[in-house]
mmCIF file of C-alpha atoms in Angstrom:
data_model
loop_
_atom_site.group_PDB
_atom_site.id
_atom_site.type_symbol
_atom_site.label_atom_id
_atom_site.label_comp_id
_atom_site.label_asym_id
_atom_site.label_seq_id
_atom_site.Cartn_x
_atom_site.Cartn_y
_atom_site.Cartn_z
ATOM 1 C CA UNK A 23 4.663 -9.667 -17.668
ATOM 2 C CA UNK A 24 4.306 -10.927 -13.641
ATOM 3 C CA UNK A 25 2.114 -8.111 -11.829
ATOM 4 C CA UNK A 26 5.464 -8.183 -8.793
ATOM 5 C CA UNK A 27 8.028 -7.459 -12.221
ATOM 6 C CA UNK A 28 7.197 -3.575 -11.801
ATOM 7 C CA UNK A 29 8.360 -3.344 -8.204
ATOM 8 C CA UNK A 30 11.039 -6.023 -8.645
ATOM 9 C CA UNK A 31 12.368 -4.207 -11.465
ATOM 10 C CA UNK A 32 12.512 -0.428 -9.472
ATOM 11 C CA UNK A 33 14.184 -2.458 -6.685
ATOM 12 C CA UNK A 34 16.651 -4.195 -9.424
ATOM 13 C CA UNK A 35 17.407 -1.040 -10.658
ATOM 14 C CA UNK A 36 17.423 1.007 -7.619
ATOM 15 C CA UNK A 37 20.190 -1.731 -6.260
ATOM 16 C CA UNK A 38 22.361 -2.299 -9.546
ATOM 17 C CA UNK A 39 22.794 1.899 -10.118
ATOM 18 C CA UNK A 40 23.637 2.363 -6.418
ATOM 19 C CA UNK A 41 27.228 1.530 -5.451
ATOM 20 C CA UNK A 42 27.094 -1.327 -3.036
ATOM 21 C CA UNK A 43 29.709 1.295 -0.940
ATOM 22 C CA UNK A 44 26.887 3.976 -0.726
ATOM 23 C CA UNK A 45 24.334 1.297 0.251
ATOM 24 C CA UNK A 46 26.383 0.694 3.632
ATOM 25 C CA UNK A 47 26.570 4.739 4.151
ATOM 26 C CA UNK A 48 23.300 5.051 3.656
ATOM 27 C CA UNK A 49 22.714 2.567 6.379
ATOM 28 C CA UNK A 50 25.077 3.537 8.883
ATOM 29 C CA UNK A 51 24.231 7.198 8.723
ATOM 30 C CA UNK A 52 22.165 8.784 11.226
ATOM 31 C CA UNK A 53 18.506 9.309 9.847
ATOM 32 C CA UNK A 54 17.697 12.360 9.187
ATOM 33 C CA UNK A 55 14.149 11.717 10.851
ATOM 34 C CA UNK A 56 12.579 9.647 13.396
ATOM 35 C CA UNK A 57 12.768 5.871 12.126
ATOM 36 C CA UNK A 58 10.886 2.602 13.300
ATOM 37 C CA UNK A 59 13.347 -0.359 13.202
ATOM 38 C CA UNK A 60 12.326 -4.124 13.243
ATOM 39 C CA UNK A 61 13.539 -7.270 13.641
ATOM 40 C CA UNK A 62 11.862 -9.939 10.916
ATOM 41 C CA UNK A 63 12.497 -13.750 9.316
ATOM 42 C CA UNK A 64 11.661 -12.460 5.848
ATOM 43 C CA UNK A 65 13.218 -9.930 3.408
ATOM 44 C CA UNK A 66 10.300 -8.340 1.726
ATOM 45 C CA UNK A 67 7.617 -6.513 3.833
ATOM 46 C CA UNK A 68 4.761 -4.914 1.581
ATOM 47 C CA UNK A 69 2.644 -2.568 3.462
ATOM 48 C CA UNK A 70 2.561 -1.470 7.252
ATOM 49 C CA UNK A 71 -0.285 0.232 9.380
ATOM 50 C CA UNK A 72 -0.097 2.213 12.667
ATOM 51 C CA UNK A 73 -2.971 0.307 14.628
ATOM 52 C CA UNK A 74 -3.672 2.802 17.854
ATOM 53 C CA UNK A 75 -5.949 1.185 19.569
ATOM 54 C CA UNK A 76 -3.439 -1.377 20.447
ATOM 55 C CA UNK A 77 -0.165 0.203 19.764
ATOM 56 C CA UNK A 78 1.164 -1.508 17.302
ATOM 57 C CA UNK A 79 1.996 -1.436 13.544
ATOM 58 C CA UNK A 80 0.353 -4.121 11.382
ATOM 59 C CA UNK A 81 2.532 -5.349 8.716
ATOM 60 C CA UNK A 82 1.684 -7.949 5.698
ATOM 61 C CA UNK A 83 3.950 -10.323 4.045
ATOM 62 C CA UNK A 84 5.247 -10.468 0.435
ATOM 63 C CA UNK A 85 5.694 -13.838 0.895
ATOM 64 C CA UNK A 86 2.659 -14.243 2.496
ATOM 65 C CA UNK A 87 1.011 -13.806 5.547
ATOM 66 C CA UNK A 88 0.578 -11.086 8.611
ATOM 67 C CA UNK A 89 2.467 -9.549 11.676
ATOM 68 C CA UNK A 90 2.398 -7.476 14.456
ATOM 69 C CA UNK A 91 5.055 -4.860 15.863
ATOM 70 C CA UNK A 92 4.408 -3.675 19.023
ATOM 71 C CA UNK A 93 5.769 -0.306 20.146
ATOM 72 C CA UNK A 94 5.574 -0.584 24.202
ATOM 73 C CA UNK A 95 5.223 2.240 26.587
ATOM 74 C CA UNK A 96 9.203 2.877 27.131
ATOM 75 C CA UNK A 97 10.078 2.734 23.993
ATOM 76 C CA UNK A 98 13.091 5.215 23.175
ATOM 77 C CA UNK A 99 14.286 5.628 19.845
ATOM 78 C CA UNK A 100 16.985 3.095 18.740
ATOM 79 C CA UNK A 101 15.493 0.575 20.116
ATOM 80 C CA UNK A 102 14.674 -2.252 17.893
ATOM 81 C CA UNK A 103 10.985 -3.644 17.837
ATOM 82 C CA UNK A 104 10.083 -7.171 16.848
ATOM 83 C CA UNK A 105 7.874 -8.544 14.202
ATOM 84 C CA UNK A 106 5.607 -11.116 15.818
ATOM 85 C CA UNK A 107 3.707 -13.611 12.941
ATOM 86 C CA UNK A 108 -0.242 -13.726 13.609
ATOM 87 C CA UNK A 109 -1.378 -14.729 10.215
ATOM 88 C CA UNK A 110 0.158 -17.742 8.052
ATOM 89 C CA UNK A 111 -0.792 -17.905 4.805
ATOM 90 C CA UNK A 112 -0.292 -21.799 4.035
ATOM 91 C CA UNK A 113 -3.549 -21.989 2.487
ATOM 92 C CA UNK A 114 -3.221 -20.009 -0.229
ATOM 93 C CA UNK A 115 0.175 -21.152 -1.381
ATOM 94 C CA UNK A 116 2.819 -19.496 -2.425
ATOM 95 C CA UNK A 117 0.009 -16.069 -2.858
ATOM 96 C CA UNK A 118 1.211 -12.658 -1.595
ATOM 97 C CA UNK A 119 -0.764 -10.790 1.481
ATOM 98 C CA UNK A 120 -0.320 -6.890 0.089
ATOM 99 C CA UNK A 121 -1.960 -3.918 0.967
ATOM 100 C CA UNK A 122 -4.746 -4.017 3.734
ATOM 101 C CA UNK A 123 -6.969 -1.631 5.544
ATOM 102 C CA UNK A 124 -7.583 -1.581 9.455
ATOM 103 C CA UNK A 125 -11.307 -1.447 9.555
ATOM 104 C CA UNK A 126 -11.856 -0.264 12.990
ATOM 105 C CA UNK A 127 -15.870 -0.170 13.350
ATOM 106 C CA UNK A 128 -15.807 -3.880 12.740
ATOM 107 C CA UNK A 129 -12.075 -5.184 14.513
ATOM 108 C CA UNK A 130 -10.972 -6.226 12.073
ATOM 109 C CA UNK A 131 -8.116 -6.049 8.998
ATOM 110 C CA UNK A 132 -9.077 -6.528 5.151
ATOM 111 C CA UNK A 133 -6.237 -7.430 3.037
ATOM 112 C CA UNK A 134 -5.268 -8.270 -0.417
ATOM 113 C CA UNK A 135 -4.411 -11.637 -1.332
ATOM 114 C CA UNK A 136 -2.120 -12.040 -4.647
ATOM 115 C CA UNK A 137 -0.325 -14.399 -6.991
ATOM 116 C CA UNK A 138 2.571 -12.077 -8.243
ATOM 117 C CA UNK A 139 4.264 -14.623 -10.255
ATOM 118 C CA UNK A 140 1.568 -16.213 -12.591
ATOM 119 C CA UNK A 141 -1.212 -13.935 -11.663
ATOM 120 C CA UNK A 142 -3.333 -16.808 -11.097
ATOM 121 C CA UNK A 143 -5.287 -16.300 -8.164
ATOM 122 C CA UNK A 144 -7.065 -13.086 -6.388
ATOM 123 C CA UNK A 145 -8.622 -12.739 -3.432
ATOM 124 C CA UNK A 146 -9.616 -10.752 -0.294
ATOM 125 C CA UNK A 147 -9.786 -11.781 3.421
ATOM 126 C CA UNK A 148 -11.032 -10.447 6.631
ATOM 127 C CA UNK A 149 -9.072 -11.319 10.148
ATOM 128 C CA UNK A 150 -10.315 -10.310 13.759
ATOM 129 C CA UNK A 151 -7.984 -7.747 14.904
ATOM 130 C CA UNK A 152 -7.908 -9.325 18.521
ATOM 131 C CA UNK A 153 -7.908 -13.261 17.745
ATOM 132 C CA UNK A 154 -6.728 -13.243 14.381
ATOM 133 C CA UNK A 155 -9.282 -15.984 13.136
ATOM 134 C CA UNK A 156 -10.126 -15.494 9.628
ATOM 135 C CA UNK A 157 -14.073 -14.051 9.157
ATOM 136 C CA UNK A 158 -14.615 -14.888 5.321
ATOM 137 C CA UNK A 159 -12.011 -15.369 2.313
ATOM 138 C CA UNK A 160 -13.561 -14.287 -0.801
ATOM 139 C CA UNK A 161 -12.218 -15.535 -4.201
ATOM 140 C CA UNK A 162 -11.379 -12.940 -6.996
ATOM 141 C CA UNK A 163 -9.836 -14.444 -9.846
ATOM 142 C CA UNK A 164 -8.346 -17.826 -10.780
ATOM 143 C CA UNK A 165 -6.307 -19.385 -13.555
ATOM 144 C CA UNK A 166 -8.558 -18.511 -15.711
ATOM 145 C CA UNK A 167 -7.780 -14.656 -15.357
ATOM 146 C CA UNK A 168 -4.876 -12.542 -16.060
ATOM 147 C CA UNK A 169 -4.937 -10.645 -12.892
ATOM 148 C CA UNK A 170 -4.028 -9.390 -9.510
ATOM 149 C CA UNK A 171 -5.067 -7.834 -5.941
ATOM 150 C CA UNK A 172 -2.984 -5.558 -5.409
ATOM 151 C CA UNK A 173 -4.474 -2.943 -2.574
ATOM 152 C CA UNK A 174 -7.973 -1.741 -0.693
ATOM 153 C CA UNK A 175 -10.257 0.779 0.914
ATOM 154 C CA UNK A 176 -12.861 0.181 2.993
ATOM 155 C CA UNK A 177 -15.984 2.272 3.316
ATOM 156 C CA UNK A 178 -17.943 3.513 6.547
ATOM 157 C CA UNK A 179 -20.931 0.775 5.281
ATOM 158 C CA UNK A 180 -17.475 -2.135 5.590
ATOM 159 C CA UNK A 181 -17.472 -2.902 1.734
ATOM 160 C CA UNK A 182 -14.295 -3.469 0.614
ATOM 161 C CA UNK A 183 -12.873 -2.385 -3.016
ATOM 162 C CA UNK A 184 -10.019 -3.962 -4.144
ATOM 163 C CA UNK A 185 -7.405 -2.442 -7.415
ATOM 164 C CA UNK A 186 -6.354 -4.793 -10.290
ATOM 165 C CA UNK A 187 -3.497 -3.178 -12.184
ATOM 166 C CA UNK A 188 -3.601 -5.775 -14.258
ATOM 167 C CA UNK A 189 -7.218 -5.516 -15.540
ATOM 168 C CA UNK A 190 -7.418 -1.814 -14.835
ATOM 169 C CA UNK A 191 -10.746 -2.756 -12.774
ATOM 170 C CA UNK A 192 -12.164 -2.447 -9.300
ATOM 171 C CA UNK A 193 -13.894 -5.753 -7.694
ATOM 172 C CA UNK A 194 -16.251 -4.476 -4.922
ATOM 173 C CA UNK A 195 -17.113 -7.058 -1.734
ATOM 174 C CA UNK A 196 -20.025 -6.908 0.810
ATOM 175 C CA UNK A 197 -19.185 -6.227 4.334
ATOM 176 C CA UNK A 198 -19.436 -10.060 4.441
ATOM 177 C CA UNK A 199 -17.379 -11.065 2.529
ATOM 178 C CA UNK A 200 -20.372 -11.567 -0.713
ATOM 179 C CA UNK A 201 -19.124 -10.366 -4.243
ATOM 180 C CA UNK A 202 -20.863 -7.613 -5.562
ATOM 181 C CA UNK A 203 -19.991 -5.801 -8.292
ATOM 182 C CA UNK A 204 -16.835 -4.775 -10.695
ATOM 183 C CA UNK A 205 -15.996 -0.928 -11.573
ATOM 184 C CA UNK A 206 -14.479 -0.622 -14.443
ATOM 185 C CA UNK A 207 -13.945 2.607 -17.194
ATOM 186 C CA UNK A 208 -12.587 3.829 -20.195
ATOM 187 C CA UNK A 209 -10.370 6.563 -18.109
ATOM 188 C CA UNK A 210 -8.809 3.593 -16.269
ATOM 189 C CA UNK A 211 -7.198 2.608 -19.859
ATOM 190 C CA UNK A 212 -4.278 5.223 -20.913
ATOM 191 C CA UNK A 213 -3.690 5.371 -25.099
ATOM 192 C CA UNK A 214 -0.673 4.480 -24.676
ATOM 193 C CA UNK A 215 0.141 1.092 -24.066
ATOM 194 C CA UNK A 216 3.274 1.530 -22.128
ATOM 195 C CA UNK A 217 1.587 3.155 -19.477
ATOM 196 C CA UNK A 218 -0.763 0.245 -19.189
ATOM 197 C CA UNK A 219 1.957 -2.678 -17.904
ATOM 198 C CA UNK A 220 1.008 -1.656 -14.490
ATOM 199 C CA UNK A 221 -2.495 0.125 -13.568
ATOM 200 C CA UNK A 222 -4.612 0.824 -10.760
ATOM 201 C CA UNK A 223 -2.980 0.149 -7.692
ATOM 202 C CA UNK A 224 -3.131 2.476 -4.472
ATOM 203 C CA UNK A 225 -6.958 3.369 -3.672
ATOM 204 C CA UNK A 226 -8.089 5.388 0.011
ATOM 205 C CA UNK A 227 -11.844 5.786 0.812
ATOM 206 C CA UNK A 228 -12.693 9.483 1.200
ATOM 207 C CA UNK A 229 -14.913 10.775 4.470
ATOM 208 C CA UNK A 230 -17.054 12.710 1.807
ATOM 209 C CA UNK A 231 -18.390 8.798 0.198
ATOM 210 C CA UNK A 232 -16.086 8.556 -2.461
ATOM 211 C CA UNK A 233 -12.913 6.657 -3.964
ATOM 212 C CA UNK A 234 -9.354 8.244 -4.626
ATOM 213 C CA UNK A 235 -7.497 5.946 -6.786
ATOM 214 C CA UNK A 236 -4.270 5.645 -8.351
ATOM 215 C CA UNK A 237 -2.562 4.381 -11.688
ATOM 216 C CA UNK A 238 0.598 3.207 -11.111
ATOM 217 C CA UNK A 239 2.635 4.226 -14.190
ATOM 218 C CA UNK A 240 0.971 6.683 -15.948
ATOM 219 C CA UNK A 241 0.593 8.651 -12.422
ATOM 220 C CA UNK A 242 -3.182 9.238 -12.851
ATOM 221 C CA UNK A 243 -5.163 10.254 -10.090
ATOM 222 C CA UNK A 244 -9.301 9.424 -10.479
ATOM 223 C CA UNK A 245 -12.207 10.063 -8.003
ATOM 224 C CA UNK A 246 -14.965 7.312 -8.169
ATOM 225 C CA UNK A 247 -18.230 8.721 -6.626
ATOM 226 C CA UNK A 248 -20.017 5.644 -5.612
ATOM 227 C CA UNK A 249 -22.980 7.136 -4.424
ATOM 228 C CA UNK A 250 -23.598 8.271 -7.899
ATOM 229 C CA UNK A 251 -23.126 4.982 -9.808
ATOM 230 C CA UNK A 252 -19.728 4.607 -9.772
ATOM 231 C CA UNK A 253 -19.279 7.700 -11.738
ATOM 232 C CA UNK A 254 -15.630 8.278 -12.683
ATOM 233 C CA UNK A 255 -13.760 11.424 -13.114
ATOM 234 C CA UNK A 256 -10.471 12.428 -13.572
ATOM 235 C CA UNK A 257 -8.289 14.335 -10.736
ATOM 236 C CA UNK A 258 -6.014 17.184 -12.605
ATOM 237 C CA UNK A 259 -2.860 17.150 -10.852
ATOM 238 C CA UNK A 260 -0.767 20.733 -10.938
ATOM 239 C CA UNK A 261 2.268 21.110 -9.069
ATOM 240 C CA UNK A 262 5.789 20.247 -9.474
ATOM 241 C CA UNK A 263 5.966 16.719 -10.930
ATOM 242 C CA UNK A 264 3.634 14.155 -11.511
ATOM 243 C CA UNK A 265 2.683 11.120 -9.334
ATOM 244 C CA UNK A 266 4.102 8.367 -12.299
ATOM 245 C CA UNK A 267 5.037 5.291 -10.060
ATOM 246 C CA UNK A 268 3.509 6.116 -7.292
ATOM 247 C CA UNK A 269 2.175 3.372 -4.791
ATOM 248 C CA UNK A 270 0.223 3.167 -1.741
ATOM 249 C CA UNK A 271 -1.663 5.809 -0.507
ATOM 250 C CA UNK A 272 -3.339 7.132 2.765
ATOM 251 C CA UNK A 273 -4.897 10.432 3.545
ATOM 252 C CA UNK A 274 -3.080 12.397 5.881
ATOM 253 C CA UNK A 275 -6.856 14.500 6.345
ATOM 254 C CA UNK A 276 -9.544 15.292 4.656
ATOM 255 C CA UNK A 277 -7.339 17.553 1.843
ATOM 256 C CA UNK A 278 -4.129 15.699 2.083
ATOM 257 C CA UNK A 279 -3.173 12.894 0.399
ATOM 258 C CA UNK A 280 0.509 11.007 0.973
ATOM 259 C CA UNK A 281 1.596 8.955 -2.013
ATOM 260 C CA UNK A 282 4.446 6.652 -1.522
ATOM 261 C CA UNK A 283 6.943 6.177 -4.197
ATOM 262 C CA UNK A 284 10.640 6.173 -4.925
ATOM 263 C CA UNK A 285 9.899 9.759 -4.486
ATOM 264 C CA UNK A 286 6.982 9.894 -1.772
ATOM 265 C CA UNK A 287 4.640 13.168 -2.745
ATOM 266 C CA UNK A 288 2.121 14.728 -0.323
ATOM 267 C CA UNK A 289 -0.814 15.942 -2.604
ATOM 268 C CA UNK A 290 -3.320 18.714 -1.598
ATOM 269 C CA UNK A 291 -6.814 20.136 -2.724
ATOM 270 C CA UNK A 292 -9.239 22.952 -2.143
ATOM 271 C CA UNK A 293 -12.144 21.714 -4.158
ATOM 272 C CA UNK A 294 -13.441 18.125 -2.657
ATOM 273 C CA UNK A 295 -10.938 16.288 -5.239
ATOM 274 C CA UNK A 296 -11.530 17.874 -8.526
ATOM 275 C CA UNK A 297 -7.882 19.191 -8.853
ATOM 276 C CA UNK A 298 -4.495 18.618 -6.784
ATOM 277 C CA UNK A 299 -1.517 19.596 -6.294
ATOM 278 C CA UNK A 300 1.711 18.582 -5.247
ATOM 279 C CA UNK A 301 2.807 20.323 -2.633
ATOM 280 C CA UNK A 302 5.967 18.807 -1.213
ATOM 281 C CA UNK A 303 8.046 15.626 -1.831
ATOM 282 C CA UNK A 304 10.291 13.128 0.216
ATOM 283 C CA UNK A 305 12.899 10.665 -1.037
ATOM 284 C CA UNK A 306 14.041 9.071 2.107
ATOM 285 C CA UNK A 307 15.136 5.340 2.198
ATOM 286 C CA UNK A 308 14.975 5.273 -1.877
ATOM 287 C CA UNK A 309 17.683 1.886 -1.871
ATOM 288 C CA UNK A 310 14.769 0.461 0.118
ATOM 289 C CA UNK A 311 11.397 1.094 -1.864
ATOM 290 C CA UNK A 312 9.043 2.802 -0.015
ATOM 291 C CA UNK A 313 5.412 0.827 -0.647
ATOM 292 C CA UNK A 314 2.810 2.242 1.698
ATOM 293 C CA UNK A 315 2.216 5.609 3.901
ATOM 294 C CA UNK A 316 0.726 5.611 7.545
ATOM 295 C CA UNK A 317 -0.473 8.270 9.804
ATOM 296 C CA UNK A 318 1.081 7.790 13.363
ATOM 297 C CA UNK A 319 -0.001 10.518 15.447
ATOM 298 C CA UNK A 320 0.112 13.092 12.747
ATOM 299 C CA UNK A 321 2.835 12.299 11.424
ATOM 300 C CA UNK A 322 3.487 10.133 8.002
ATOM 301 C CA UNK A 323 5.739 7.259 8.568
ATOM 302 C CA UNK A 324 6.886 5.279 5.403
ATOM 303 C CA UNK A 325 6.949 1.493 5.252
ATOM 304 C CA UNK A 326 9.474 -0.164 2.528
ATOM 305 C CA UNK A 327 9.365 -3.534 0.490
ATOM 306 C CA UNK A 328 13.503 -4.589 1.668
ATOM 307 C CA UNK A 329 14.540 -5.479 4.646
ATOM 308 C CA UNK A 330 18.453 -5.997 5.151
ATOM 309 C CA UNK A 331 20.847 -7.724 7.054
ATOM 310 C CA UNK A 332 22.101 -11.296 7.693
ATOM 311 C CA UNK A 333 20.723 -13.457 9.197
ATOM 312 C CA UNK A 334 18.186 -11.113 10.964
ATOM 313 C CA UNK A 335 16.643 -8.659 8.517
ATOM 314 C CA UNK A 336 16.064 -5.181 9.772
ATOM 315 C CA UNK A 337 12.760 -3.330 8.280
ATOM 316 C CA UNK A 338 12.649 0.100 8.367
ATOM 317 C CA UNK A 339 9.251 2.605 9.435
ATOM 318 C CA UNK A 340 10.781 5.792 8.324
ATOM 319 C CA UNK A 341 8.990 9.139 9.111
ATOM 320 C CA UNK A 342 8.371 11.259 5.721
ATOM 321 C CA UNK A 343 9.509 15.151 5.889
ATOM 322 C CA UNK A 344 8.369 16.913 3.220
ATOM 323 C CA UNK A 345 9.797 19.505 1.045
ATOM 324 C CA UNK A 346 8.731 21.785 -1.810
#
């Protein structure tokens, strides 16, 4: 099974079960919270990040590649922003640029590089974050290899790690771009084999030195403690719900986690990541996907995989409510 089937199948699905009718109301309709519109070429926008230093979000390409959106000074609401390429991705095909981190010590963005047809080629790059020229490109997997680079963190020392649902592993990459080292784990492997088609995915770098990462389907939630040789254990989640097909992530502080989802979950903890809980939910633009999370001044804004609209597509930066 193609690693892009999962979310091409939710968005399948999501489309065929909702009446083309309630798709228009939905759009029409006056959000029910603050909402980011853009202007883009392309129909499928993976993951988006509120950059503050400049004022802009970063966005990445599902069909490859890297934007800007600059929010200027007057900006009211309604008024609709536009996607500006930085980042072509000619090199590497017809690969996918998916999740990325804005690693602000070093100006610069780390992002995921994909094949998410034939799973054929992996990868990680670095960009400057003020020219845009490329500061290394580091090969993950090949044809050789069944798998796929799907999202990142970055930690305080600027070593990227980098989720392969696929493989249910972890590659880890020197600040410079060197390989290092892969994390794997029995926990990473659920019995069942249905809950294996699509593994570790969303991952966020803690403050307190270690890894929160998530597996897609079976809604697992580990802590990696790489201080203490990768040492893996597993978050219990209580709550209402679990966080099955849940996608990017980013920590809202150091006790809060937002998961994005077709139902986007805001997860809390008292005891440094040993346990969870959900604490609230938020379904918002569901026809649309939601992919990724980011924190614009305190507040969660969620970034989704369709854009719509001829011959302009409109993307959508909704901001997440939510509710218990």
């Amino acid at each position: 099974m193609a690693s892009c089937s999962t979310k091409f199948f939710l968005l399948l699905f999501l489309l065929s079960a909702i009446p083309f009718a309630l798709i228009i109301h939905l759009e029409i309709s006056d959000p029910a919270t603050h909402v980011f519109e853009y202007h883009s070429a392309g129909w499928f926008r993976e993951c988006a990040k509120w950059d503050d230093v400049n004022q802009r979000f970063l966005v990445s390409y599902f069909d490859g590649g890297f934007g800007v959106i600059p929010v200027p000074e007057n900006y009211s609401s309604g008024t609709v922003l536009e996607e500006i390429p930085v980042v072509n991705n000619v090199d590497f095909g017809k690969n996918k640029t998916l999740g990325f981190v804005i690693d602000r010590p070093r100006n610069r963005v780390v992002v995921a590089i994909g094949d998410a047809v034939g799973n054929r080629y992996g990868a990680v790059a670095a960009y400057d974050l003020t020219s845009w020229k490329r500061i290394f490109l580091t090969k993950l997997s090949g044809p050789e290899d069944r798998a796929f680079a799907e999202d990142l963190a970055v930690d305080t020392e600027g070593n990227a790690y980098i989720t392969d649902p696929l493989g249910n592993k972890i590659w880890k990459v020197g600040v410079n771009g060197e390989f290092m080292s892969i994390i794997k784990s029995p926990l990473f492997i659920p019995k069942e084999w249905y809950n294996n088609l699509f593994g570790l995915n969303g991952i966020v770098y803690h403050p307190n030195g270690y890894l929160l990462v998530l597996h897609m389907v079976s809604g697992k939630l580990y802590k990696i403690e790489i201080g203490k040789r990768n040492e893996v254990k597993l978050v219990n989640i209580f709550g209402d719900g679990s966080l099955r097909f849940g996608d990017g992530m980013e920590l809202l502080s150091p006790n809060k986690l937002v998961v994005a989802g077709m139902t986007s979950r805001l997860v809390e903890s008292s005891d440094d990541w040993e346990s969870a809980t959900i604490v609230g939910k938020c379904r918002g633009a569901t026809h649309r996907l939601a992919t990724a999370p980011t924190i614009k001044d305190g507040k969660v804004y969620l970034s989704h995989i369709l854009g719509l609209g001829y011959p302009r597509k409109k993307h959508v930066l909704v901001e997440a409510v939510f509710s218990t």
